[in-house]
Each structure stands twice: as C-alpha cells, then as structure tokens.
Short mmCIF file of C-alpha atoms in Angstrom, two decimals:
data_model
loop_
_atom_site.label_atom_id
_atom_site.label_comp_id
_atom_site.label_asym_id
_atom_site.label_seq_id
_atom_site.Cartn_x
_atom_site.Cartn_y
_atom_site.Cartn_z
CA UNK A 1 71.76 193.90 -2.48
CA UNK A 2 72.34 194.69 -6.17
CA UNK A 3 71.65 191.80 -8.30
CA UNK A 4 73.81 191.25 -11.74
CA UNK A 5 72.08 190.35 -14.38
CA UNK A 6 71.23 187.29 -15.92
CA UNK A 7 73.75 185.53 -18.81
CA UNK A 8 74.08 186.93 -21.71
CA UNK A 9 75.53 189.43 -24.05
CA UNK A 10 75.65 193.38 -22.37
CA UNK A 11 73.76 195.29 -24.87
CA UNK A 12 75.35 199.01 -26.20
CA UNK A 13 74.57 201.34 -23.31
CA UNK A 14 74.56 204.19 -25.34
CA UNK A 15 72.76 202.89 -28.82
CA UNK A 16 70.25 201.05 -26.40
CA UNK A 17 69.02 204.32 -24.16
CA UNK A 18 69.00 206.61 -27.21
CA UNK A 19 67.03 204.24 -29.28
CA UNK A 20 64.53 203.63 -26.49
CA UNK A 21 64.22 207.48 -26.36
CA UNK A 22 63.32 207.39 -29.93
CA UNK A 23 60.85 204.85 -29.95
CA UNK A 24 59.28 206.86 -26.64
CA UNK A 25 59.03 210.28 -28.72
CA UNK A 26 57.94 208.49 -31.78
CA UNK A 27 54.93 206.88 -29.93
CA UNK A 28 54.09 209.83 -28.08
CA UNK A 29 53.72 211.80 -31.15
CA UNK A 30 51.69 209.68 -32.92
CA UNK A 31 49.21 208.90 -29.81
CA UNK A 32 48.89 212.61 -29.57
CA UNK A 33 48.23 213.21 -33.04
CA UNK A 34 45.89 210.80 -33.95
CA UNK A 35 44.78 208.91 -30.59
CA UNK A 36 41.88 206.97 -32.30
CA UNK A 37 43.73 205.91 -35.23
CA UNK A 38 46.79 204.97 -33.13
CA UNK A 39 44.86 202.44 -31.45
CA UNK A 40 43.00 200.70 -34.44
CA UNK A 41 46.14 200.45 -36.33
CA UNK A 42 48.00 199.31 -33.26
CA UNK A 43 45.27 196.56 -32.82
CA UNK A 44 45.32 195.85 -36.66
CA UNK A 45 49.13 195.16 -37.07
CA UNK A 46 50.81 193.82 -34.15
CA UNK A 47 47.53 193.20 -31.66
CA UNK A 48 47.48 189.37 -32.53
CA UNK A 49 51.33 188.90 -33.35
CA UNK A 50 52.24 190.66 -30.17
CA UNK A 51 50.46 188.04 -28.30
CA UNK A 52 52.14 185.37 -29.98
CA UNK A 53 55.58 187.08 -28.90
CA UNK A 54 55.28 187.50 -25.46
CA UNK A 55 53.75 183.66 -25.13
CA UNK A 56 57.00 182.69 -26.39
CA UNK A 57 59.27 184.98 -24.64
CA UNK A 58 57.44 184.34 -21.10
CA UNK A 59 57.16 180.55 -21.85
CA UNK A 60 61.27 180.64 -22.25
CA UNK A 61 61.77 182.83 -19.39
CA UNK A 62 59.58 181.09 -16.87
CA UNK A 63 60.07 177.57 -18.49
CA UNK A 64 62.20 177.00 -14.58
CA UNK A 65 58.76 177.76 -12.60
CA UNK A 66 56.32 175.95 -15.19
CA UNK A 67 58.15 172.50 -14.65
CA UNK A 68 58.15 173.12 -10.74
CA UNK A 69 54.18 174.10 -10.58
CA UNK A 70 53.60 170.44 -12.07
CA UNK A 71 51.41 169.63 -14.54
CA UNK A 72 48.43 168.81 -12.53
CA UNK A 73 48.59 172.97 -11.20
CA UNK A 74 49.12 173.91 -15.10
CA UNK A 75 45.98 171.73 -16.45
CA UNK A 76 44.17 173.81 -13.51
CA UNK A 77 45.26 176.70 -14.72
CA UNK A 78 44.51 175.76 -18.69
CA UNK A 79 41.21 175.15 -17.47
CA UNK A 80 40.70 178.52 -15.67
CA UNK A 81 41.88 180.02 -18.68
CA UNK A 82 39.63 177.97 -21.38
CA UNK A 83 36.87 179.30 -18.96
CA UNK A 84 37.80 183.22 -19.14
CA UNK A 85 37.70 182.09 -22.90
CA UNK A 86 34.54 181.49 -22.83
CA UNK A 87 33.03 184.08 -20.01
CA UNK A 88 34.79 186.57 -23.07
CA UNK A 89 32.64 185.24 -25.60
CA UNK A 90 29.49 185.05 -23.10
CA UNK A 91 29.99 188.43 -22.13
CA UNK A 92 29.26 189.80 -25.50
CA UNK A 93 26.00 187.99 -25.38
CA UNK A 94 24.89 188.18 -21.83
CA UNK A 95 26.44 190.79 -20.53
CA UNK A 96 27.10 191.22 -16.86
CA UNK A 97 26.66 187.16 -16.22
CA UNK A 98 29.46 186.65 -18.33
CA UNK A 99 31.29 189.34 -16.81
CA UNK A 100 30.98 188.17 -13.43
CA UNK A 101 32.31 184.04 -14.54
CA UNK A 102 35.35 186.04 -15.98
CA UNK A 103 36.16 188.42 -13.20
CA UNK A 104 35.89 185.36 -10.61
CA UNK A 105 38.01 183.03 -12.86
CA UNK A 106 40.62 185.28 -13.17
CA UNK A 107 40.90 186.24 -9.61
CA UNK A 108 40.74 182.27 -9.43
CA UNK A 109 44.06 181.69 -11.33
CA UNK A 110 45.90 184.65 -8.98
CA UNK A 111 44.54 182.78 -5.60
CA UNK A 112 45.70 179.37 -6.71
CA UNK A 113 49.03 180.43 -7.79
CA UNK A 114 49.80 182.61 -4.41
CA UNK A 115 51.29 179.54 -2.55
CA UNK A 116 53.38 178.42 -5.50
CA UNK A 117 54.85 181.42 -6.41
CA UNK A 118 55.16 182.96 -3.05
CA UNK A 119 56.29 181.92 0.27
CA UNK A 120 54.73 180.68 2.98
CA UNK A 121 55.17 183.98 5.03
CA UNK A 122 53.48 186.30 1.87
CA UNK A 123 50.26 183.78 1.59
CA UNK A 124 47.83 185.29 3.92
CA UNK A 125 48.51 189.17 2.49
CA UNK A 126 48.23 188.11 -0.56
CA UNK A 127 45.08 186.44 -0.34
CA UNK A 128 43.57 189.22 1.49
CA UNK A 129 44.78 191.69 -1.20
CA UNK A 130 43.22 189.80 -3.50
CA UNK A 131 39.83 189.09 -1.92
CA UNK A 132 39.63 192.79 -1.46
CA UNK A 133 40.05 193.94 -5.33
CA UNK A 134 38.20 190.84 -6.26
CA UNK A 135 35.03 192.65 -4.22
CA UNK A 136 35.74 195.72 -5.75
CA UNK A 137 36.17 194.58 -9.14
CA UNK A 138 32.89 192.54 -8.64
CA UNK A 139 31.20 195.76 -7.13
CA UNK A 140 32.59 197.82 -10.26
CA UNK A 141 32.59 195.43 -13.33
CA UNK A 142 33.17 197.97 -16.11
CA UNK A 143 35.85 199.64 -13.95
CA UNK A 144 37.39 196.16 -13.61
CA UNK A 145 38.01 195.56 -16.70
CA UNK A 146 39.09 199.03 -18.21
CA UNK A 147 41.50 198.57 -15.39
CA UNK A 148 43.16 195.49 -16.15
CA UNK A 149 42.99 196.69 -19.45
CA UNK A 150 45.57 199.73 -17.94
CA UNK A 151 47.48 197.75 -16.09
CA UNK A 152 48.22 194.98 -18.59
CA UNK A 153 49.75 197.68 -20.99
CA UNK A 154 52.24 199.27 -18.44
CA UNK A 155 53.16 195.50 -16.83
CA UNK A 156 55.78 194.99 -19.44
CA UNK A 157 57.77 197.13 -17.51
CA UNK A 158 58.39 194.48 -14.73
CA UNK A 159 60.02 192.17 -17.33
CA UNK A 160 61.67 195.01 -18.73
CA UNK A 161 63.00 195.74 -15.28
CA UNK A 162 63.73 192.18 -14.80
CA UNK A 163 65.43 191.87 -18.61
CA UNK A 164 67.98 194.89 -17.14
CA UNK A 165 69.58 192.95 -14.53
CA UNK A 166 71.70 192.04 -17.18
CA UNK A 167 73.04 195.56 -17.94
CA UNK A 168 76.45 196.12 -17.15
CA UNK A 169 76.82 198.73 -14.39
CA UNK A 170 74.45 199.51 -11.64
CA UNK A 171 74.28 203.32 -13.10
CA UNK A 172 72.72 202.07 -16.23
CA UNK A 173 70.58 199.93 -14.55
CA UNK A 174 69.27 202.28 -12.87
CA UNK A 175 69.23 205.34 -15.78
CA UNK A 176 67.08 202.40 -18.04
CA UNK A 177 64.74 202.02 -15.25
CA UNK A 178 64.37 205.13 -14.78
CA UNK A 179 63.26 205.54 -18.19
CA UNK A 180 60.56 202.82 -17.43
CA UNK A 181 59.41 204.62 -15.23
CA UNK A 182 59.14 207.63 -17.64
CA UNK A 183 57.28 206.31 -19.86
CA UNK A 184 54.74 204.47 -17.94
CA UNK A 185 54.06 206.69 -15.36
CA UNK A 186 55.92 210.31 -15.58
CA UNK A 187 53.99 211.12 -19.28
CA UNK A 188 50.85 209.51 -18.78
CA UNK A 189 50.34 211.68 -15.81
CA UNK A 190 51.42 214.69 -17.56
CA UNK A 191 49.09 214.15 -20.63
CA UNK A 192 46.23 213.47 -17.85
CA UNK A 193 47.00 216.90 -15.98
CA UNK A 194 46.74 218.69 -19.40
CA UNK A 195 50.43 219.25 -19.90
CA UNK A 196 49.53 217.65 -23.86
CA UNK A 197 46.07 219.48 -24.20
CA UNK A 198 47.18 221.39 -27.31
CA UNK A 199 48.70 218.74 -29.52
CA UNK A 200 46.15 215.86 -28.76
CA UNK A 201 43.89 214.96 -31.54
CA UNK A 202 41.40 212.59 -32.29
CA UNK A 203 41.10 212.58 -35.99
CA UNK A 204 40.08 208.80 -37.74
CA UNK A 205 41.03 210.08 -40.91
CA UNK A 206 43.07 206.97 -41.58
CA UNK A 207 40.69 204.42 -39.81
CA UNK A 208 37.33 206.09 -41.04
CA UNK A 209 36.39 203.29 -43.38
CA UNK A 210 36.92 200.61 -40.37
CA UNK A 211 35.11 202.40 -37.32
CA UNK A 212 33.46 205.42 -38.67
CA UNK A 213 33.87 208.34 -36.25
CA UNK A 214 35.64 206.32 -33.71
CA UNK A 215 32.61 206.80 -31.06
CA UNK A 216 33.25 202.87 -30.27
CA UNK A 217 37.10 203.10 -29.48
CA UNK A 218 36.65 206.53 -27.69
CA UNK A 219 33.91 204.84 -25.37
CA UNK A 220 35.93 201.99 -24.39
CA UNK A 221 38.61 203.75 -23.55
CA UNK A 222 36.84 206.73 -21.74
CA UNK A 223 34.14 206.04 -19.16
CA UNK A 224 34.21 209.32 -18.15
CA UNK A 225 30.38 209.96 -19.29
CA UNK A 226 31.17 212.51 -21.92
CA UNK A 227 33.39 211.83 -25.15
CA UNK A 228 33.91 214.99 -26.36
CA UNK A 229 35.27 216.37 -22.68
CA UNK A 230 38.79 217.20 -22.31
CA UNK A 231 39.54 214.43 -19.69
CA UNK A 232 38.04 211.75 -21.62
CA UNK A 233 40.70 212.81 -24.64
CA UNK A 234 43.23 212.89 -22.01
CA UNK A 235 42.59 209.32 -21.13
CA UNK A 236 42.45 208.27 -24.92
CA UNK A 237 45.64 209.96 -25.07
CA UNK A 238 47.19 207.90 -22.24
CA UNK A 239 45.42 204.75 -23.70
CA UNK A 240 46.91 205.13 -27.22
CA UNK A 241 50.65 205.81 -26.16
CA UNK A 242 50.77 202.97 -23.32
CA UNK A 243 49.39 200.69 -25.68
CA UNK A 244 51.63 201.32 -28.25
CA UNK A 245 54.66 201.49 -26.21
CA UNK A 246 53.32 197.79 -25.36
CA UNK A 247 53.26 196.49 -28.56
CA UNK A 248 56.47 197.84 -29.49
CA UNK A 249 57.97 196.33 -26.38
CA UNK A 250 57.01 192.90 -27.18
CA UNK A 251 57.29 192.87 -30.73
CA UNK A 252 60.75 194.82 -31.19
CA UNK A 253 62.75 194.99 -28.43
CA UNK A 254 62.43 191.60 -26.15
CA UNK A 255 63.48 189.67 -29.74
CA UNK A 256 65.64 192.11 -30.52
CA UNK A 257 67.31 192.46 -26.87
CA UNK A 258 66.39 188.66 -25.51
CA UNK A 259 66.58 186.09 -28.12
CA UNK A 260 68.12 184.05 -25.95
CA UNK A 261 65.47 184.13 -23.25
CA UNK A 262 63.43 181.44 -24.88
CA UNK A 263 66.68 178.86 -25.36
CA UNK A 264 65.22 176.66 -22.92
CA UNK A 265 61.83 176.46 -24.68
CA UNK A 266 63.42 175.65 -28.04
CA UNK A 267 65.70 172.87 -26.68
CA UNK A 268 62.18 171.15 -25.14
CA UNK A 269 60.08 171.92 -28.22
CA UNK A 270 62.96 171.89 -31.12
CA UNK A 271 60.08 172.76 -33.97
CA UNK A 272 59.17 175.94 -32.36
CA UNK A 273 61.94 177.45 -33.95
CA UNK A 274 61.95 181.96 -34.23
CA UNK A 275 61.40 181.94 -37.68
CA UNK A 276 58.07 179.51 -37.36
CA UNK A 277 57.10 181.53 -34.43
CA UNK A 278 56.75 184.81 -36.36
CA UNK A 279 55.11 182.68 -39.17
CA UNK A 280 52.60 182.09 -36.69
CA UNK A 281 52.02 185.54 -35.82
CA UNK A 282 51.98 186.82 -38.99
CA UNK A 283 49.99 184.35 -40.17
CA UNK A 284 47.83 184.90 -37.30
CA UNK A 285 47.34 188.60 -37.57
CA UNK A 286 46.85 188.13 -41.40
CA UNK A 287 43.85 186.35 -40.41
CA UNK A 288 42.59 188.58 -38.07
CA UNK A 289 43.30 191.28 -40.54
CA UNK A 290 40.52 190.25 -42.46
CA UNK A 291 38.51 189.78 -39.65
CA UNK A 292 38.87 193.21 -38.42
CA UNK A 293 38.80 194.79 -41.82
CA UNK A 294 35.56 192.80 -42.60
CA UNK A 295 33.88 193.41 -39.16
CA UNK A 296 35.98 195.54 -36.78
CA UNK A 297 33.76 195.03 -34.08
CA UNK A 298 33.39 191.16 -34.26
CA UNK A 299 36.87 191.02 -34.96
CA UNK A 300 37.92 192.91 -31.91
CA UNK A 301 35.78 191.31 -29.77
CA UNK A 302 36.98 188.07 -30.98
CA UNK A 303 40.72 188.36 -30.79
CA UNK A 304 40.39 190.27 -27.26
CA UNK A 305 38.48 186.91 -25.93
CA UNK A 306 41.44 184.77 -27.55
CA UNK A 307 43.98 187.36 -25.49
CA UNK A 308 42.49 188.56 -22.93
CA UNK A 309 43.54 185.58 -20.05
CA UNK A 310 47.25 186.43 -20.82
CA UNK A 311 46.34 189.94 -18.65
CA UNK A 312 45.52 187.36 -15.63
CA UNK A 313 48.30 184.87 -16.30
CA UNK A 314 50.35 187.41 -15.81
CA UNK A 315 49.42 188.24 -12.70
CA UNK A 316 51.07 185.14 -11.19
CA UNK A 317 54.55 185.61 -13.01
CA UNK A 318 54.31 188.99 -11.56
CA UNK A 319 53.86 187.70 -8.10
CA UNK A 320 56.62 184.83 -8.65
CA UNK A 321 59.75 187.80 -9.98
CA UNK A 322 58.55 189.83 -6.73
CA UNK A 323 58.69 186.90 -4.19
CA UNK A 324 61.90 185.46 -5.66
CA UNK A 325 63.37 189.23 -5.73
CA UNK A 326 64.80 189.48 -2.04
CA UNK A 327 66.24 185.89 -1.79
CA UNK A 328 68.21 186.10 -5.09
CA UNK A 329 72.64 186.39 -4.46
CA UNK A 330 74.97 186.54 -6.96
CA UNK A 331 77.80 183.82 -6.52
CA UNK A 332 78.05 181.90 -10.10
CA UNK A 333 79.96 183.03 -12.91
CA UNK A 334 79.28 182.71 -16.38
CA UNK A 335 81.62 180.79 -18.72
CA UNK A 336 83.04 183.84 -20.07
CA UNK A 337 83.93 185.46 -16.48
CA UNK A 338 81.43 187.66 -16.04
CA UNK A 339 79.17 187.46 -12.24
CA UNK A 340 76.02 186.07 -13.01
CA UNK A 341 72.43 185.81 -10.77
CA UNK A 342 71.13 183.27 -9.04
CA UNK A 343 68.27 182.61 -7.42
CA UNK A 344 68.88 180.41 -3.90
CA UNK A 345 65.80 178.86 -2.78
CA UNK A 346 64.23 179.58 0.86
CA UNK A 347 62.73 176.64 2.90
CA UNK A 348 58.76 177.43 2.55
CA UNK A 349 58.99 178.44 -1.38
CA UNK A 350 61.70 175.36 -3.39
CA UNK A 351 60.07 177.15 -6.56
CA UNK A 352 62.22 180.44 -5.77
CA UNK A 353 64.96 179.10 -7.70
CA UNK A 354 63.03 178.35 -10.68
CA UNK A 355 61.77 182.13 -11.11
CA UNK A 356 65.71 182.56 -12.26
CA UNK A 357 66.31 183.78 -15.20
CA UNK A 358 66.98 181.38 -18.11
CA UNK A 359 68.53 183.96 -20.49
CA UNK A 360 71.66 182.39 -22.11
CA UNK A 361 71.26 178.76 -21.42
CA UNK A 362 70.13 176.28 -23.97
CA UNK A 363 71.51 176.11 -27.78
CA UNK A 364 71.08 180.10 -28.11
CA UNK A 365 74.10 180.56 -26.19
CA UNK A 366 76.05 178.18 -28.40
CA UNK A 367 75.06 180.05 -31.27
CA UNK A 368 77.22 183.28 -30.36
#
C-alpha cells in the first residue's frame, strides 16, 4: 500500500531533485580530491553542530514515541547512554576494557527498546539478530566500531526516506529514493571497485598544520593493513563522501525541507526556539573549534565520546519507522484537503501510532 506523506507543504519537485544532484556531485568531487582534508574540515565545521541538528529534528519527529516509552524506559535509556559516555572516554585510556562496556551498552539500549518499538510477533527475531552481531562485534571490536561508524553515516537515508512520504506523487517518491539509494550505495561501490581510482587524492595540503600527513585519519578509516594501498584509498574515499553527504543532510536540508518536523518539540519546550538552537551549535562547534585546532586528537576523541551514543540511539528509531511501516493507512485529511498518513495501532504494539509523523502539527503549521 502506498503511503502519502505526512502534513505539510509539497516541496518543488524539480528545484528539489536537481539541487540534491548538486550537492551529490559537489561532495563527490571534493571527497575525491582531497579525501583527508574532506574529513578534518567536515569534522571541524559542522561535526558538533550537526549533532545538535539532528537531536532536535529526531526529538520533534519522534516526540509521539518518546511520551509512549514513559519516562521510567527513557531514564534507562539516559543511563545506558551516560555509560557509552563514559566507556568512550575509558576506551582511550584502557583500551579494549572500555571497548567491550561500550559495545555491550549499546547493544543494551537496542535489546531494551525491541518490545517497545516492535510488536510482539518481531521480538524474538529481533533479539536473536541482535545477540548474533552483538557476538560478532564482541569477537571483532575494531571492526565493530569502524562499522557503526559506516552505518551511522548512510542511516540518514531512512529518515530521508521517511521525510519523502510527503512528496506529492508516487513517481517522485520513488525517483528521490532512488537517488538515496545512489548516493549511499550505487557510488560508494563504484569508488570501492576502482571506477574513481584516477581522480582520488589524498593531499592534507589544507589540514597539514592540524594532523600533519594525515597518517591518523587514514588509519581510522582504513584497517586494511596498508595505507598507502589502493583499497585502503578507496575506503577513505567512500568514508569522506558518505560523511559529508551526512553532514550536509542534517545541517542543510532537514531545516531547510522539515522545519516543521520539530513543531511538537517547540510547543513542549517554547525556549528551544530555531534560532537558539543554531546558537547552540554554533556556539558549540566554536568551542570545539578550538579544541580541535589546539589538539586535534584530544579534540576528536572528545567530541566523538560526546556523539558517539546518538549512532546507537538510533538504532531503536530505526527499528520503531520499520515496525510501524506495514500497519500505517491513509484515511485523514489535512486541513487544506490534501490525504494525509496515519499510523493505526495493532493490538501487541499501542506505540505504532506514535512512530507517526509529527510534521505540520504544532505552532509551525500556523506560521504558513
């Protein structure tokens, strides 16, 4: 069943897909040019006020499913997250210990949330799935986390995906997805079978004075036992476009295309106006600016300890847009005519209706 997409005003079909194609060229260019540099400065000017961005935007769009977990589930989960906080920090000390606290937390937060995101019928695969890559990611540490590293940059898509319900037609649904799917899949698999051997580069030319040669970046990206080998340039390659096609998502296009998705989170905390929340992330990245200018190292490792749960928390919104996906109909209009979605809640899950979306409710809409 085709779903409509949520209230709100139908973006420009045309301006939308050809500006997405421009942004897509523009960071594929640069991440082949200049991989190393791509992903210092990406880290240097949007890493922290990114972050600050997509709390907002997912606080807004879930705000439905965080007042039907309860706040007893959400302290547990503040706690879980306090403690990958810390098992960051450790790690940088201890090592593997602190590895270990973090990988188990985080698969904590994902087991905890399966039977309040998902129905009753999903629990047991779900768990299993999950007790099998939290072996392997236990097995495989540094794997782990260079892959959750991976898959945090290209899980925008699914609230990209989800933001297009609200396109107008099911052809340009399905021509934007589609372009999702380019991007995050299509090119980095190109670039990895050599297709973009002869324009990559990894000149740090205009990040020398912050990491030197960029042996540090290139080894946390790589793991391929061999920095100067073709595949592990490849792999920077990949690593420098997705991540800046993840910044860029957050930081341009969700406000730009879904300022209304936080309407609900403004009503409940009036203060936390836009402006004062990209005060706050300026402000924020100023800071860590500094930091990183000062020490790139110790300011990396410090604002990726401050970030990093927001890679697990995800995991559970992830799970709730999936299991709400099949049960949602479309049978309420909006006030201005057009077919909106709804979610319709199933017996074993009453929190299917609260994954809705919240896009165009609140004083947002009032303000068109």
């Amino acid at each position: 069943m085709s779903v409509p997409g949520p209230a709100g005003p139908a973006p420009r079909v045309g301006v939308l897909f050809a500006s997405f194609l421009a942004v897509v060229t523009g960071a594929l260019v640069v991440s082949l040019m200049s991989a190393v540099s791509t992903v210092v400065l990406g880290v240097l000017l949007l890493g922290v006020l990114h972050a600050v961005l997509e709390l907002r935007y997912v606080a807004g769009r879930f705000s439905g499913l965080a007042l039907g977990l309860g706040r007893p589930f959400l302290r547990l989960v503040a706690l879980l997250v306090v403690g990958i906080v810390a098992a960051r920090l450790l790690g940088g000390l201890v090592g593997r210990p602190g590895n270990v606290v973090e990988i188990v937390l985080g698969y904590a937060i994902v087991a905890v949330s399966v039977p309040r995101v998902l129905g009753r019928g999903q629990w047991s695969s779900a768990w299993v799935l999950t007790g099998v890559a939290a072996v392997a990611s236990l097995r495989w540490p540094e794997q782990h986390f260079l892959a959750v590293v991976h898959l945090h940059l290209v899980a925008v898509v699914a609230f990209v995906w989800d933001w297009s319900r609200r396109l107008p037609s099911v052809r340009s649904r399905r021509v934007f997805r589609a372009l999702q799917v380019g991007w995050a899949l299509v090119i980095p698999v190109l670039i990895l079978v050599g297709a973009a051997d002869a324009w990559i580069g990894t000149d740090t030319t205009f990040v020398r004075s912050l990491v030197g040669d960029g042996h540090g970046v290139i080894a946390g990206v790589q793991q391929t036992g061999g920095e100067g080998a073709m595949v592990g340039n490849r792999l920077l390659a990949v690593f420098a476009f997705l991540e800046t096609m993840h910044l860029l998502t957050w930081v341009v296009f969700f406000p730009r295309h879904a300022p209304d998705a936080a309407a609900d989170l403004e009503e409940r905390l009036p203060w936390l106006t836009g402006a004062r929340v990209w005060a706050i992330g300026f402000l924020a990245a100023a800071v860590f600016a500094v930091l990183l200018v000062s020490n790139y190292s110790l300011g990396v490792g410090v604002q990726d300890a401050l970030t990093s749960p927001h890679a697990y928390v995800e995991i559970p919104l992830l799970l709730a847009l999936l299991g709400r996906g099949p049960r949602t109909v479309a049978e309420s209009a909006s006030p201005h005519g057009r077919r909106v979605g709804r979610s319709e809640p199933v017996r074993d899950n009453p929190l299917a209706a609260a994954a809705a979306p919240s896009y165009g409710r609140g004083k947002q809409q009032g303000r068109r």
